[in-house]
CSV table of C-alpha atoms and ligand atoms in Angstrom, one decimal:
chain,number,residue,atom,x,y,z
A,479,MET,CA,9.0,-23.2,-11.1
A,480,ASN,CA,6.0,-20.9,-11.0
A,481,ILE,CA,5.8,-18.8,-7.8
A,482,VAL,CA,2.8,-16.9,-6.0
A,483,LEU,CA,4.1,-14.0,-4.0
A,484,PHE,CA,1.4,-12.5,-1.7
A,485,GLY,CA,1.0,-10.3,1.3
A,486,PRO,CA,-0.5,-7.0,2.3
A,487,PRO,CA,-0.1,-3.9,0.1
A,488,GLY,CA,3.5,-2.5,0.6
A,489,ALA,CA,4.8,-5.9,1.9
A,490,GLY,CA,7.4,-5.8,-0.9
A,491,LYS,CA,5.8,-8.1,-3.5
A,492,GLY,CA,7.0,-5.8,-6.4
A,493,THR,CA,10.5,-5.4,-5.1
A,494,GLN,CA,11.0,-9.2,-4.5
A,495,SER,CA,9.4,-10.0,-7.9
A,496,GLN,CA,11.9,-7.5,-9.5
A,497,TYR,CA,14.7,-9.3,-7.9
A,498,LEU,CA,13.6,-12.6,-9.2
A,499,VAL,CA,13.1,-11.2,-12.7
A,500,GLN,CA,16.5,-9.8,-12.8
A,501,ARG,CA,18.4,-12.6,-11.1
A,502,TYR,CA,16.5,-15.6,-12.4
A,503,SER,CA,14.7,-14.4,-15.6
A,504,TYR,CA,11.3,-15.0,-14.1
A,505,ILE,CA,8.3,-13.1,-15.7
A,506,GLN,CA,6.6,-10.9,-13.3
A,507,ILE,CA,2.7,-10.9,-13.6
A,508,SER,CA,1.6,-8.1,-11.4
A,509,THR,CA,-2.3,-7.7,-11.7
A,510,GLY,CA,-1.9,-4.2,-10.2
A,511,ASP,CA,0.3,-3.2,-13.2
A,512,LEU,CA,-1.9,-5.0,-15.7
A,513,LEU,CA,-4.9,-3.0,-14.3
A,514,ARG,CA,-3.1,0.2,-14.4
A,515,ASN,CA,-2.3,-0.5,-18.0
A,516,GLU,CA,-5.9,-0.9,-18.8
A,517,ILE,CA,-6.6,2.4,-17.1
A,518,LYS,CA,-4.1,4.2,-19.4
A,519,LYS,CA,-6.1,2.9,-22.4
A,520,ASN,CA,-9.0,5.0,-21.2
A,521,THR,CA,-11.6,2.5,-22.1
A,522,GLU,CA,-14.9,1.8,-20.4
A,523,LEU,CA,-13.1,-1.1,-18.7
A,524,GLY,CA,-10.4,1.1,-17.8
A,525,LYS,CA,-12.7,3.6,-16.1
A,526,GLU,CA,-14.5,0.8,-14.2
A,527,ILE,CA,-11.1,-0.5,-12.9
A,528,LEU,CA,-10.0,3.1,-11.8
A,529,ALA,CA,-13.1,3.6,-9.8
A,530,LYS,CA,-12.4,0.5,-7.9
A,531,ILE,CA,-8.7,1.0,-7.4
A,532,ASP,CA,-9.3,4.7,-6.3
A,533,ALA,CA,-12.0,3.5,-3.6
A,534,GLY,CA,-9.4,1.1,-2.3
A,535,GLU,CA,-11.6,-1.9,-3.4
A,536,PHE,CA,-10.7,-5.1,-5.4
A,537,VAL,CA,-11.4,-5.2,-9.1
A,538,HIS,CA,-14.0,-7.9,-10.0
A,539,ASP,CA,-12.7,-11.3,-10.2
A,540,GLU,CA,-13.8,-12.0,-13.9
A,541,ILE,CA,-11.7,-8.9,-15.0
A,542,VAL,CA,-8.5,-10.0,-13.2
A,543,ASN,CA,-9.0,-13.6,-14.0
A,544,SER,CA,-9.3,-13.1,-17.7
A,545,LEU,CA,-6.1,-10.8,-17.8
A,546,ILE,CA,-4.3,-13.7,-16.0
A,547,GLU,CA,-5.5,-16.5,-18.3
A,548,LYS,CA,-4.1,-14.7,-21.4
A,549,ILE,CA,-0.7,-14.6,-19.8
A,550,VAL,CA,-0.6,-18.2,-18.5
A,551,SER,CA,-1.5,-19.6,-21.9
A,552,LYS,CA,1.8,-18.2,-23.4
A,553,LYS,CA,3.9,-21.3,-23.8
A,554,ASN,CA,7.2,-19.5,-23.5
A,555,TYR,CA,6.3,-18.3,-20.1
A,556,ASN,CA,6.0,-21.8,-18.7
A,557,ASN,CA,7.6,-22.4,-15.4
A,558,LYS,CA,8.8,-18.9,-15.2
A,559,LEU,CA,5.8,-17.1,-13.9
A,560,ILE,CA,5.8,-15.1,-10.6
A,561,PHE,CA,2.3,-14.0,-9.6
A,562,ASP,CA,2.5,-10.7,-7.8
A,563,GLY,CA,-0.8,-9.7,-6.2
A,564,TYR,CA,-2.8,-12.6,-7.7
A,565,PRO,CA,-4.6,-14.5,-6.3
A,566,ARG,CA,-6.0,-12.2,-3.6
A,567,ASN,CA,-8.9,-14.3,-2.6
A,568,ILE,CA,-10.0,-18.0,-2.4
A,569,SER,CA,-12.1,-17.7,-5.6
A,570,GLN,CA,-9.1,-16.4,-7.6
A,571,ALA,CA,-7.0,-19.1,-6.0
A,572,GLU,CA,-9.2,-21.8,-7.3
A,573,ASN,CA,-9.4,-20.1,-10.6
A,574,LEU,CA,-5.6,-20.0,-10.8
A,575,ASP,CA,-5.4,-23.9,-10.1
A,576,LYS,CA,-7.8,-24.3,-12.9
A,577,ILE,CA,-6.0,-22.3,-15.4
A,578,MET,CA,-2.6,-23.8,-14.4
A,579,LEU,CA,-4.0,-27.4,-14.8
A,580,LYS,CA,-5.4,-26.4,-18.2
A,581,ASN,CA,-2.0,-25.2,-19.3
A,582,ASN,CA,0.0,-28.3,-17.8
A,583,GLN,CA,1.4,-25.9,-15.3
A,584,SER,CA,1.7,-25.9,-11.4
A,585,ILE,CA,2.6,-23.5,-8.6
A,586,GLY,CA,5.9,-24.7,-7.1
A,587,ALA,CA,6.1,-22.2,-4.2
A,588,ILE,CA,3.5,-19.9,-2.4
A,589,ILE,CA,5.4,-17.2,-0.5
A,590,TYR,CA,3.7,-15.1,2.1
A,591,LEU,CA,5.4,-11.8,2.9
A,592,ASP,CA,4.6,-11.2,6.5
A,593,VAL,CA,4.6,-7.6,7.8
A,594,SER,CA,2.9,-5.3,10.3
A,595,ARG,CA,0.3,-2.6,9.5
A,596,SER,CA,2.5,0.3,10.8
A,597,ILE,CA,5.5,-0.7,8.8
A,598,ILE,CA,3.5,-0.9,5.7
A,599,GLU,CA,2.0,2.5,6.1
A,600,LYS,CA,5.5,4.0,6.4
A,601,ARG,CA,6.6,2.1,3.4
A,602,ILE,CA,3.7,3.0,1.0
A,603,LEU,CA,3.8,6.6,1.9
A,604,GLY,CA,7.4,6.9,0.8
A,605,ARG,CA,7.1,4.7,-2.2
A,606,ILE,CA,8.2,5.9,-5.6
A,607,VAL,CA,8.4,4.1,-8.9
A,608,CYS,CA,10.6,4.9,-12.0
A,609,GLU,CA,8.3,5.2,-15.0
A,610,LYS,CA,11.1,4.1,-17.3
A,611,CYS,CA,12.6,1.0,-15.7
A,612,ASN,CA,9.9,0.1,-13.1
A,613,ILE,CA,12.2,-0.1,-10.2
A,614,THR,CA,10.5,0.8,-6.7
A,615,LEU,CA,12.3,2.9,-4.3
A,616,ASN,CA,11.4,4.7,-0.9
A,617,GLU,CA,12.0,8.4,-0.7
A,618,TYR,CA,12.8,8.0,3.0
A,619,HIS,CA,15.1,5.2,2.9
A,620,ASP,CA,16.8,5.2,-0.5
A,621,GLN,CA,18.0,8.7,-1.0
A,622,GLU,CA,21.5,7.7,-2.2
A,623,GLU,CA,20.1,5.2,-4.7
A,624,ILE,CA,17.6,7.7,-6.1
A,625,GLU,CA,20.4,10.3,-6.7
A,626,LYS,CA,22.4,7.8,-8.5
A,627,HIS,CA,19.6,6.1,-10.3
A,628,LYS,CA,20.5,5.1,-14.0
A,629,CYS,CA,17.4,6.6,-15.5
A,630,GLY,CA,17.9,10.0,-13.6
A,631,LYS,CA,15.5,11.3,-10.9
A,632,LYS,CA,12.9,12.9,-13.3
A,633,TYR,CA,11.1,9.5,-14.0
A,634,PHE,CA,10.3,8.9,-10.3
A,635,LYS,CA,6.6,9.2,-9.6
A,636,LYS,CA,4.4,8.4,-6.7
A,637,ARG,CA,1.5,5.9,-7.5
A,638,LYS,CA,-1.7,7.7,-7.5
A,639,ASP,CA,-3.4,5.2,-5.2
A,640,ASP,CA,-0.5,5.7,-2.4
A,641,ASN,CA,-2.3,8.2,-0.3
A,642,SER,CA,-3.0,7.4,3.4
A,643,GLU,CA,-6.8,7.3,3.1
A,644,THR,CA,-6.6,4.7,0.2
A,645,ILE,CA,-3.8,2.8,2.0
A,646,MET,CA,-6.1,2.2,5.0
A,647,LYS,CA,-8.9,1.2,2.8
A,648,ARG,CA,-6.7,-1.2,1.0
A,649,TYR,CA,-5.3,-2.6,4.2
A,650,ASP,CA,-8.8,-3.3,5.4
A,651,THR,CA,-9.8,-4.9,2.1
A,652,PHE,CA,-6.7,-7.0,2.3
A,653,ILE,CA,-7.5,-8.3,5.9
A,654,LYS,CA,-11.0,-9.0,4.9
A,655,GLU,CA,-10.5,-10.7,1.6
A,656,THR,CA,-7.0,-12.0,1.7
A,657,ASN,CA,-6.7,-13.5,5.3
A,658,PRO,CA,-9.1,-16.4,4.4
A,659,LEU,CA,-6.6,-17.1,1.4
A,660,LEU,CA,-3.8,-17.2,3.9
A,661,ASP,CA,-5.5,-20.0,5.9
A,662,TYR,CA,-6.3,-21.8,2.6
A,663,TYR,CA,-2.7,-21.6,1.4
A,664,ALA,CA,-1.1,-22.3,4.7
A,665,LYS,CA,-2.2,-25.9,4.7
A,666,LYS,CA,-0.3,-26.5,1.5
A,667,PRO,CA,3.1,-28.2,1.5
A,668,SER,CA,4.5,-25.6,-1.0
A,669,PHE,CA,3.5,-22.7,1.4
A,670,PHE,CA,6.3,-20.5,3.0
A,671,LYS,CA,5.9,-17.6,5.3
A,672,VAL,CA,8.7,-15.1,5.1
A,673,ASP,CA,9.5,-12.2,7.6
A,674,ALA,CA,9.1,-9.2,5.3
A,675,THR,CA,10.4,-6.7,8.0
A,676,ALA,CA,13.9,-7.9,7.4
A,677,LYS,CA,16.2,-6.1,5.0
A,678,ILE,CA,15.4,-6.3,1.2
A,679,ASN,CA,18.4,-8.3,0.4
A,680,GLU,CA,17.8,-10.8,3.4
A,681,ILE,CA,14.3,-11.4,2.2
A,682,SER,CA,15.6,-11.9,-1.4
A,683,THR,CA,18.0,-14.6,0.0
A,684,LYS,CA,15.4,-16.3,1.8
A,685,ILE,CA,13.2,-16.4,-1.3
A,686,ALA,CA,16.2,-17.7,-3.4
A,687,GLU,CA,16.5,-20.6,-0.9
A,688,ILE,CA,12.9,-21.4,-1.1
A,689,THR,CA,12.7,-21.3,-4.9
A,690,ASN,CA,15.7,-23.4,-5.5
A,691,VAL,CA,14.4,-26.2,-3.5
B,1455,AMP,P1,-1.2,-3.5,-6.3
B,1455,AMP,O1,-0.4,-3.0,-7.4
B,1455,AMP,O2,-1.0,-5.1,-6.3
B,1455,AMP,O3,-1.0,-3.0,-5.0
B,1455,AMP,O4,-2.7,-3.4,-6.7
B,1455,AMP,C1,-3.3,-2.2,-6.9
B,1455,AMP,C2,-4.8,-2.3,-6.9
B,1455,AMP,O5,-5.3,-3.0,-7.9
B,1455,AMP,C3,-5.4,-3.1,-5.6
B,1455,AMP,O6,-5.6,-2.2,-4.4
B,1455,AMP,C4,-6.7,-3.5,-6.3
B,1455,AMP,O7,-7.7,-2.5,-6.2
B,1455,AMP,C5,-6.4,-3.9,-7.6
B,1455,AMP,N1,-5.9,-5.4,-7.8
B,1455,AMP,C6,-4.7,-5.8,-8.0
B,1455,AMP,N2,-4.6,-7.0,-8.0
B,1455,AMP,C7,-6.0,-7.6,-7.9
B,1455,AMP,C8,-6.5,-8.9,-7.8
B,1455,AMP,N3,-5.8,-10.0,-7.9
B,1455,AMP,N4,-7.9,-8.9,-7.6
B,1455,AMP,C9,-8.6,-7.7,-7.4
B,1455,AMP,N5,-8.1,-6.4,-7.5
B,1455,AMP,C10,-6.7,-6.4,-7.7
């Protein structure tokens, strides 16, 4: 089935997506990663995206929607997609429904990762990502795993947008833009709310239960 994973920045969308990718061969579609890839190309579009991300604002819907459409239309991705960070507002959700319909696809589960603001702040400030294999760890909580990591420690980098001022701004943007989406999705039978303050493996188990329905 195709899955939407959403929740505030730092709720664990990326971590749980990686779990689904590794355990069940899902394809992770992270709009944040797609946008950061565009930035790396150093195009005009990339510069526009960078300005928005640095300001803690959302990138324009049209830009994100077109990135998503290109991916959903790939036939070999059918029923394996996990949307991480998309949709983020009602207009994107409506667009996703349209794209799915056009490609004979549907969303089997909409999972909301529920977590408080104070926990998010701590998680994001410690977050580091391996540039080689894309695993996300936390420098406060995962010391042992970081030391033993298969790619070595040198590839771990902080994301440029993970500083406290940007976090606050992103959190505020999330509340303003994504909370209406929560109301919109909460009415659907395929909606599930998961306590994202639990341990990572407990959250993964819960998600596996939901997605195996
Ligand atoms: P993320 O990696 O999901 O935390 O996203 C990083 C940043 O990319 C966000 O703070 C937004 O500025 C932008 N972004 C990611 N996904 C979307 C989206 N669906 N709509 C608009 N902006 C997005």
